[in-house]
Short mmCIF file of N, CA and C in Angstrom, two decimals:
data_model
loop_
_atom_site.label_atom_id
_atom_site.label_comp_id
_atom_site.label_asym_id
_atom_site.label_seq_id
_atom_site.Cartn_x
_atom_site.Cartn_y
_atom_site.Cartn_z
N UNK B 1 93.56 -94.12 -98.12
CA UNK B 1 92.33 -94.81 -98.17
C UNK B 1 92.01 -95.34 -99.56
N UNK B 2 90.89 -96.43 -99.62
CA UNK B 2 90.87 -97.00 -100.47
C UNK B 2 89.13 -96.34 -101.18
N UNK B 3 89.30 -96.02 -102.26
CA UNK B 3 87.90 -95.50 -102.92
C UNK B 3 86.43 -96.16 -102.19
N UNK B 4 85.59 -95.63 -102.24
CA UNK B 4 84.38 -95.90 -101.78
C UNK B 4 83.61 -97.06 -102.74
N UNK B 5 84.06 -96.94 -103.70
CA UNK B 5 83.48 -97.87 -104.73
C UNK B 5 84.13 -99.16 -105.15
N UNK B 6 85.53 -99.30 -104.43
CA UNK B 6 85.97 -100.48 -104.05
C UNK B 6 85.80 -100.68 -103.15
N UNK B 7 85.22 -100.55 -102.22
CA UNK B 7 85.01 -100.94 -100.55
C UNK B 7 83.70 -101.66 -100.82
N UNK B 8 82.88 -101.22 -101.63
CA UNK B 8 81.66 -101.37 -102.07
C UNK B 8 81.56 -102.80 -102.69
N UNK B 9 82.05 -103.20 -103.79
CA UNK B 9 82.47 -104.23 -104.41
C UNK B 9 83.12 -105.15 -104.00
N UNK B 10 83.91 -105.01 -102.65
CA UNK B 10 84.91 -106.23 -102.49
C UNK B 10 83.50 -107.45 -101.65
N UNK B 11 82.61 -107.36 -100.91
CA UNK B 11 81.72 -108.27 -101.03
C UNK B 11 80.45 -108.11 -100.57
N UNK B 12 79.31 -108.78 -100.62
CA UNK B 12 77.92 -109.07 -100.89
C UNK B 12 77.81 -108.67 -99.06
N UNK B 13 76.73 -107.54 -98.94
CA UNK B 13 76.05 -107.72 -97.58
C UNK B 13 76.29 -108.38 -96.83
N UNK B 14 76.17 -109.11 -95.53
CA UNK B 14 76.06 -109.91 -94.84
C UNK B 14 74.35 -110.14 -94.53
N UNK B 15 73.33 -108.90 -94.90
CA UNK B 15 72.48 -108.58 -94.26
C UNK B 15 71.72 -107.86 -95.25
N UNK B 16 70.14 -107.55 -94.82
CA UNK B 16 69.61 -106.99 -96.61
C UNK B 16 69.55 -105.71 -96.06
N UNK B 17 69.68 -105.04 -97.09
CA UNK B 17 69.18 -103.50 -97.41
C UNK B 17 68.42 -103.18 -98.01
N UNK B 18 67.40 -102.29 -97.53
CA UNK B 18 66.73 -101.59 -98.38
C UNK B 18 67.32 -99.93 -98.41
N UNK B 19 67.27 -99.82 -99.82
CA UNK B 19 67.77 -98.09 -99.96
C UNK B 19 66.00 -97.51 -100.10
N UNK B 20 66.14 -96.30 -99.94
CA UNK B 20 65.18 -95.64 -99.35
C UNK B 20 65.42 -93.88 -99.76
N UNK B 21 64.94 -93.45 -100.93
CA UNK B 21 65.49 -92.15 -100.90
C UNK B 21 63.99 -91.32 -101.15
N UNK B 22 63.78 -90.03 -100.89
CA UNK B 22 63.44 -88.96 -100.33
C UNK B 22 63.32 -87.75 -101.40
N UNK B 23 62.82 -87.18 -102.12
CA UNK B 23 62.66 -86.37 -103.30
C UNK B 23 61.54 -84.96 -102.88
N UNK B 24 61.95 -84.26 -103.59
CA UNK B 24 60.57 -83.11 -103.59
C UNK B 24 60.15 -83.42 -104.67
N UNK B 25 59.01 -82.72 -104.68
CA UNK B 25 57.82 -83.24 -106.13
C UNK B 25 58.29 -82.37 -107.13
N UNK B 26 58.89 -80.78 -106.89
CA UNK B 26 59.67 -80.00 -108.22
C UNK B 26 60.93 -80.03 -107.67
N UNK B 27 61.55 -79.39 -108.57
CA UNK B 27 62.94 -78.41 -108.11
C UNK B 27 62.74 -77.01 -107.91
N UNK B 28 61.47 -76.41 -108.51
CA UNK B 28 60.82 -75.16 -107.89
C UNK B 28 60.95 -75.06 -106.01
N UNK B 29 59.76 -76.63 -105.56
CA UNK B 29 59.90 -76.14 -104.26
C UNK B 29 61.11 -76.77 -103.36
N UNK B 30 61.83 -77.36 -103.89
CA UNK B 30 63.26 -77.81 -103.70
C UNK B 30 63.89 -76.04 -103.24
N UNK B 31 64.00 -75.28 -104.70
CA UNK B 31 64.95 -74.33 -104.35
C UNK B 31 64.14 -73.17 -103.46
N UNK B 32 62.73 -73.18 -103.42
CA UNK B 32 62.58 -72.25 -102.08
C UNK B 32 62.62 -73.09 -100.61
N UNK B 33 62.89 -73.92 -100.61
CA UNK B 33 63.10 -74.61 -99.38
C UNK B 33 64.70 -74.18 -98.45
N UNK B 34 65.51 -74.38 -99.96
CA UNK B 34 66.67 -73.85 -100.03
C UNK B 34 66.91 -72.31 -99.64
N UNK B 35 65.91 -71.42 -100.44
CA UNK B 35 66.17 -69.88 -99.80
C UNK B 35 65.53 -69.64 -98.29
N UNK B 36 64.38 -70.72 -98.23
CA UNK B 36 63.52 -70.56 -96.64
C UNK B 36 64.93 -70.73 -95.87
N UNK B 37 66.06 -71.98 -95.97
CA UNK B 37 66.75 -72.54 -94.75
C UNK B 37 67.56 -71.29 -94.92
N UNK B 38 68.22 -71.15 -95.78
CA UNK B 38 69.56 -70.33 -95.99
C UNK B 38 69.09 -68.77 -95.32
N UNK B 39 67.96 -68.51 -95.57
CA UNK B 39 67.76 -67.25 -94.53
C UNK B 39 67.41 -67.55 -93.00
N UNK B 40 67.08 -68.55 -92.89
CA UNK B 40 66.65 -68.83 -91.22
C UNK B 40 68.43 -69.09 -90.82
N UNK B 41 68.92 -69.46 -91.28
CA UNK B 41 70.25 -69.72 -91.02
C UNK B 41 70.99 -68.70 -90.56
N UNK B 42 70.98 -67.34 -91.48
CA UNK B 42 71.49 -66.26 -91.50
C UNK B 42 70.86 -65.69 -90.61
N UNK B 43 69.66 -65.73 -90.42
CA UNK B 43 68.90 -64.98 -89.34
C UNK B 43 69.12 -65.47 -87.57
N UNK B 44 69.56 -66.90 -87.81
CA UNK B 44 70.04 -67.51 -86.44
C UNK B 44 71.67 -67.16 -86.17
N UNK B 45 72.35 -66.66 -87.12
CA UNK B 45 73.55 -66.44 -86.40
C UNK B 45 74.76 -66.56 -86.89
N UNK B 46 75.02 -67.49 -88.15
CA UNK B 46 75.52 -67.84 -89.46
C UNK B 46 76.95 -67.26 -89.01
N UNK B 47 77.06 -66.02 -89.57
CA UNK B 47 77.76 -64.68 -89.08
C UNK B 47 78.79 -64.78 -87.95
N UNK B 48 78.07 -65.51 -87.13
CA UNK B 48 78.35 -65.20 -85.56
C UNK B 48 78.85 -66.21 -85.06
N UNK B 49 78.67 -67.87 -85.69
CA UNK B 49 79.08 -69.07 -85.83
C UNK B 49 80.09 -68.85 -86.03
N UNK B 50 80.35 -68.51 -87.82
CA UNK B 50 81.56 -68.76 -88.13
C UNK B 50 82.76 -68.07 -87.95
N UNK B 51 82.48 -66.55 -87.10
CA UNK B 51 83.29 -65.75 -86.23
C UNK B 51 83.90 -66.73 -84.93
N UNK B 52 83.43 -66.90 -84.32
CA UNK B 52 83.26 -67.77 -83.05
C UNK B 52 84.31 -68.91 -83.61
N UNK B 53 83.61 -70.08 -84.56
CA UNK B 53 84.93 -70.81 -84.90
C UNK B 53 86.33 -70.55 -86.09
N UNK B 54 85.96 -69.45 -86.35
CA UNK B 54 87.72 -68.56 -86.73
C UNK B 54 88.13 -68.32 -85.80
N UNK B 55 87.69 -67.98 -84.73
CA UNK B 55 88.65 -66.78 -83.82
C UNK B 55 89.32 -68.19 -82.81
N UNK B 56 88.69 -69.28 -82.81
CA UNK B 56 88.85 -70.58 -81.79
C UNK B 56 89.83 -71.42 -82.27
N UNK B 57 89.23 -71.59 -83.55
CA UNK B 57 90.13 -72.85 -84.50
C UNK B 57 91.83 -72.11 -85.67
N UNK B 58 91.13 -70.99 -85.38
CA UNK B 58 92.02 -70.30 -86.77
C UNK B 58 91.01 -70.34 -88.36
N UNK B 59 91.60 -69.54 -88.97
CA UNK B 59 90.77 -69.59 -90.51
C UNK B 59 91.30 -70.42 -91.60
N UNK B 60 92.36 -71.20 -90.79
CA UNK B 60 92.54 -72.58 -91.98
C UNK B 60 91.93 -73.77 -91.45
N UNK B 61 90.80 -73.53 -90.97
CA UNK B 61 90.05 -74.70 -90.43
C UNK B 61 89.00 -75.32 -91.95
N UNK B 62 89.32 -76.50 -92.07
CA UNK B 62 88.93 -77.43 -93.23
C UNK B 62 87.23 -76.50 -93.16
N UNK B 63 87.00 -77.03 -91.82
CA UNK B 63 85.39 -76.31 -91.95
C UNK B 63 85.30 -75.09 -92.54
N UNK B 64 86.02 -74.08 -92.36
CA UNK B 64 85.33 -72.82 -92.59
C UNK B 64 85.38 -72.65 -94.49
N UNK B 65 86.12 -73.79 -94.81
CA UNK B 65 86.27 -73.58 -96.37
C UNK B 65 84.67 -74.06 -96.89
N UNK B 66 84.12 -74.52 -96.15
CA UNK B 66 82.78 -74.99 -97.04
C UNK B 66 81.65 -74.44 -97.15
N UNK B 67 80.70 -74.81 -97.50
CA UNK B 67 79.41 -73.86 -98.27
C UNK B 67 78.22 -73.64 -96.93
N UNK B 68 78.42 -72.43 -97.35
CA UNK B 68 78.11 -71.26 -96.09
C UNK B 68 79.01 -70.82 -95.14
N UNK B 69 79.74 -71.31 -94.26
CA UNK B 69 80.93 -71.24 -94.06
C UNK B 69 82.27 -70.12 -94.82
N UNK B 70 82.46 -70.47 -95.96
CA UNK B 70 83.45 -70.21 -97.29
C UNK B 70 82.60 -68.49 -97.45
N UNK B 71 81.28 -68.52 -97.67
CA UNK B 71 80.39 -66.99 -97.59
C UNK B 71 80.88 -66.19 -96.65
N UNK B 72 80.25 -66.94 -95.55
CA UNK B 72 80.13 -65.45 -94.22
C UNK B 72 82.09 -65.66 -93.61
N UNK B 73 83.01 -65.79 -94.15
CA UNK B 73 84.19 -65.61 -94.68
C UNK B 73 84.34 -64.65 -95.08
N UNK B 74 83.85 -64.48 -95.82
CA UNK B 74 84.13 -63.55 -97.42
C UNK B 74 83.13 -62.29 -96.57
N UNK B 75 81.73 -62.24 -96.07
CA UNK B 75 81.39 -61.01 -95.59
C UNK B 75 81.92 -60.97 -94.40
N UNK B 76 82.34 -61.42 -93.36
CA UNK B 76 82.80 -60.91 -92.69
C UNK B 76 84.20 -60.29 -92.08
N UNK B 77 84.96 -60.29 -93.72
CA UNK B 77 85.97 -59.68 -94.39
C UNK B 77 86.06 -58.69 -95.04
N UNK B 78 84.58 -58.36 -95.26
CA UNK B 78 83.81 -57.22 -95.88
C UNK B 78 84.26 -57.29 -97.76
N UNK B 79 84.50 -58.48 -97.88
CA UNK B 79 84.53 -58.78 -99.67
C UNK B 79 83.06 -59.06 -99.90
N UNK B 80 82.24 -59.20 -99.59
CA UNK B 80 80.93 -59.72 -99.68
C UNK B 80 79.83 -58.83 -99.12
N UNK B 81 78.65 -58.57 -99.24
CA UNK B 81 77.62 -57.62 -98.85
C UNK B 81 76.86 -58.77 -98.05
N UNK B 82 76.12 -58.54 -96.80
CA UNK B 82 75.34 -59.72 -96.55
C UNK B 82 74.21 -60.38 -97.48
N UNK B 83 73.96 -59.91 -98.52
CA UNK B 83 72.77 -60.20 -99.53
C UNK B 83 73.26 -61.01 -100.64
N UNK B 84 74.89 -59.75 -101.02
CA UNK B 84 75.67 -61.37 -102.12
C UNK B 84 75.96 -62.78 -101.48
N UNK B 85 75.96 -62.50 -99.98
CA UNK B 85 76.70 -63.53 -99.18
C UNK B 85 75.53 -64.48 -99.28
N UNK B 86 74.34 -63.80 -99.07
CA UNK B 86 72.87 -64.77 -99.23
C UNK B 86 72.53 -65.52 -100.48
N UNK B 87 72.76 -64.60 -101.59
CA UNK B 87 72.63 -65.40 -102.74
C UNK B 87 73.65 -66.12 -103.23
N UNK B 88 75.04 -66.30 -102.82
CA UNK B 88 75.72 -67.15 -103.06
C UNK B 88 75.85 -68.26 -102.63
N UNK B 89 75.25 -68.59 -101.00
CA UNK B 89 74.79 -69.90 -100.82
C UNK B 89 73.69 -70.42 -101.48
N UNK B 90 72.65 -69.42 -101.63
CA UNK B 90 71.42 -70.30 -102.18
C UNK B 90 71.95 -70.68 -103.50
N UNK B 91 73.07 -69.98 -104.17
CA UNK B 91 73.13 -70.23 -105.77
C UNK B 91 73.96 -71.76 -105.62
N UNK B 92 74.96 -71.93 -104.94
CA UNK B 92 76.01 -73.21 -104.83
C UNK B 92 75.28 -73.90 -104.00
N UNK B 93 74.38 -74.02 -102.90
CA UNK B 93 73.20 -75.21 -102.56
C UNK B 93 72.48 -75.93 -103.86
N UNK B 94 72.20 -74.86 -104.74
CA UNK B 94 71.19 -75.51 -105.49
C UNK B 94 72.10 -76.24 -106.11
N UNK B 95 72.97 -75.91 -106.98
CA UNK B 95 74.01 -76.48 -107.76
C UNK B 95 74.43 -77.89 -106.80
N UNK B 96 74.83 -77.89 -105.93
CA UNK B 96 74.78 -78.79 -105.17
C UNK B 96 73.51 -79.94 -105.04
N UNK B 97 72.85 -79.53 -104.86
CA UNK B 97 71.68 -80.20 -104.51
C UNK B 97 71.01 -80.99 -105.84
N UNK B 98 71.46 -80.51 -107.30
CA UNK B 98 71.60 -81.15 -108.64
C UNK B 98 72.15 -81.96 -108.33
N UNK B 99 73.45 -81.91 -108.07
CA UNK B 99 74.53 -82.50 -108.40
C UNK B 99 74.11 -84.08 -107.65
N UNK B 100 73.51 -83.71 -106.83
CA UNK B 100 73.37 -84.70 -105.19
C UNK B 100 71.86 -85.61 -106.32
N UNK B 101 71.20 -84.81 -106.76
CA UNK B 101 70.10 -85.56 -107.00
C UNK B 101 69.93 -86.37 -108.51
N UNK B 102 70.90 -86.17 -109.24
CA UNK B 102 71.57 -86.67 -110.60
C UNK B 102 72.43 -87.74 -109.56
N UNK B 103 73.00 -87.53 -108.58
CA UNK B 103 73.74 -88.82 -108.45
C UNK B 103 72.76 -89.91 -107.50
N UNK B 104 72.32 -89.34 -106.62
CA UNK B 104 71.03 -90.57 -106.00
C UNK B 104 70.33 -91.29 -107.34
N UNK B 105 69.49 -90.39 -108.31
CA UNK B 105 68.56 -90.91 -108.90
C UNK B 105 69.16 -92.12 -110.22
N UNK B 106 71.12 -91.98 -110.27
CA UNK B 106 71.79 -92.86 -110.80
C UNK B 106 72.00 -94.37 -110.26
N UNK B 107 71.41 -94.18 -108.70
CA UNK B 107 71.17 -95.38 -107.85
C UNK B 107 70.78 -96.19 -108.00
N UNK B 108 70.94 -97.72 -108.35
CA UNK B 108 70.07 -98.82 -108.28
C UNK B 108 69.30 -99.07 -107.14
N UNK B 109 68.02 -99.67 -107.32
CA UNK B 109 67.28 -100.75 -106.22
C UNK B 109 67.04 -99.44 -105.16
N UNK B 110 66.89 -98.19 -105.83
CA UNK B 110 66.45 -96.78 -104.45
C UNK B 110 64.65 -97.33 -104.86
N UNK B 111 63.49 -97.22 -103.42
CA UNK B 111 62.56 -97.23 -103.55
C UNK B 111 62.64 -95.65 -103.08
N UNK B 112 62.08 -94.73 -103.78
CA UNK B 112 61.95 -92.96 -104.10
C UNK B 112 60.12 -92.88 -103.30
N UNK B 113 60.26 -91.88 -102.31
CA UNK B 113 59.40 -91.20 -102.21
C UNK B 113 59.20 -90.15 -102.13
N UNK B 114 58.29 -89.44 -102.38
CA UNK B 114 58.11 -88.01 -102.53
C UNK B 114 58.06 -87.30 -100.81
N UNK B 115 58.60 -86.48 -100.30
CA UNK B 115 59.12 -85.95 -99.54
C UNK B 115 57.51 -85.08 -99.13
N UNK B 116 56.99 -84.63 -100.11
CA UNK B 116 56.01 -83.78 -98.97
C UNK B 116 54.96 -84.58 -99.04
N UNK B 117 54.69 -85.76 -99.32
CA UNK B 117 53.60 -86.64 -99.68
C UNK B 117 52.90 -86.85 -97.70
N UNK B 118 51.48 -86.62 -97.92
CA UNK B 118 51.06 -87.38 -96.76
C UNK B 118 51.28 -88.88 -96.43
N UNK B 119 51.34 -88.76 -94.85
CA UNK B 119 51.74 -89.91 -94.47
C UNK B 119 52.53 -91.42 -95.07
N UNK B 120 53.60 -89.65 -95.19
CA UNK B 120 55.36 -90.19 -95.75
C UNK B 120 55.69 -91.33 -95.03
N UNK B 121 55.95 -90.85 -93.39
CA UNK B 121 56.33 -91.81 -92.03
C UNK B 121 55.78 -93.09 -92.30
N UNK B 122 54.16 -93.12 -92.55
CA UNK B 122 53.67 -94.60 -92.24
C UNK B 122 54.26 -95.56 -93.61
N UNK B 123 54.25 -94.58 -94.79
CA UNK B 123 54.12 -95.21 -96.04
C UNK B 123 55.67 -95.72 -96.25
N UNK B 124 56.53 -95.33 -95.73
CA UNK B 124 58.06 -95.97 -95.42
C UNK B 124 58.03 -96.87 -93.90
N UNK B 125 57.58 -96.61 -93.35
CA UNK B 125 57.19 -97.92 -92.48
C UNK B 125 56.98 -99.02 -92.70
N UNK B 126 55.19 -98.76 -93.51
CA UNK B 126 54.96 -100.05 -94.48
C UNK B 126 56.48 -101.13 -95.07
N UNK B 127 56.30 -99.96 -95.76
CA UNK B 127 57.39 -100.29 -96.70
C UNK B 127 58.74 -101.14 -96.20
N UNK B 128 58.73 -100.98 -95.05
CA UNK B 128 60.28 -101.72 -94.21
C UNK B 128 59.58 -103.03 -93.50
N UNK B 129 58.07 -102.62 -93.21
CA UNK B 129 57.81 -103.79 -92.53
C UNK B 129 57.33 -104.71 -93.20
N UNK B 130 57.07 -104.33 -95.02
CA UNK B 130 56.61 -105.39 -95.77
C UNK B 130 57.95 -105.90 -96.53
N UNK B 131 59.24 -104.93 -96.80
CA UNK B 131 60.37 -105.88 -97.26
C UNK B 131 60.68 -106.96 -96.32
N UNK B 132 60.99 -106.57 -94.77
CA UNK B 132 61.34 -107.44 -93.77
C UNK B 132 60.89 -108.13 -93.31
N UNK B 133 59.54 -108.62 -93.44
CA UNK B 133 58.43 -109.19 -92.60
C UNK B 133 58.55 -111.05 -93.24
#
């Protein structure tokens, strides 16, 4: 395959875009959002998922190498405690979720809204029906 960023460059839209990206107002409530999911996760079954697709697919399945996945691996190998297993996703989400938001906010032409803002829905609505209109 050919890089994403030459695919990008070889020519102009046919059609307009608007980019449109999505932010929390800190990285405070960014990363408890992060510990809220990562325990509802664990609490729905996490564990029990990724048992289910080892025992189906095998454990060289591309999937099971990734984040959360790559964890309940490791505890349910018993290298891991379920609590390190907890804080090691929330620790490589967040890191992740930098990484993700240093590269969006490197974006040209993104119109950014704040994610818990009231009447997010209408105010990106607007927003599509006054670029396009």
């Amino acid at each position: 395959g050919r890089p994403l960023s030459r695919l990008q460059t070889r020519q102009p839209p046919s059609y307009p875009i608007l980019h449109i990206g999505l932010d929390c107002s800190t990285p405070a409530l960014l990363y408890q959002r992060i510990q809220q999911r990562t325990r509802a996760m664990l609490h729905k079954g996490l564990a029990d998922e990724y048992e289910s697709l080892r025992d189906k697919y095998g454990p060289d399945l591309p999937l099971l190498q990734t984040l959360g996945y790559q964890e309940m691996g490791n505890y349910t190998a018993g290298r891991l405690s379920l609590e390190e297993a907890e804080s090691l996703i929330v620790l490589r989400t967040r890191q992740l979720a930098k990484r993700q938001r240093t590269w969006f906010h490197a974006q040209q032409n993104v119109t950014w809204f704040n994610a818990d803002q009231t009447g997010l829905g209408d105010a990106i609505i607007s927003l599509i029906n006054h670029q396009f209109s």
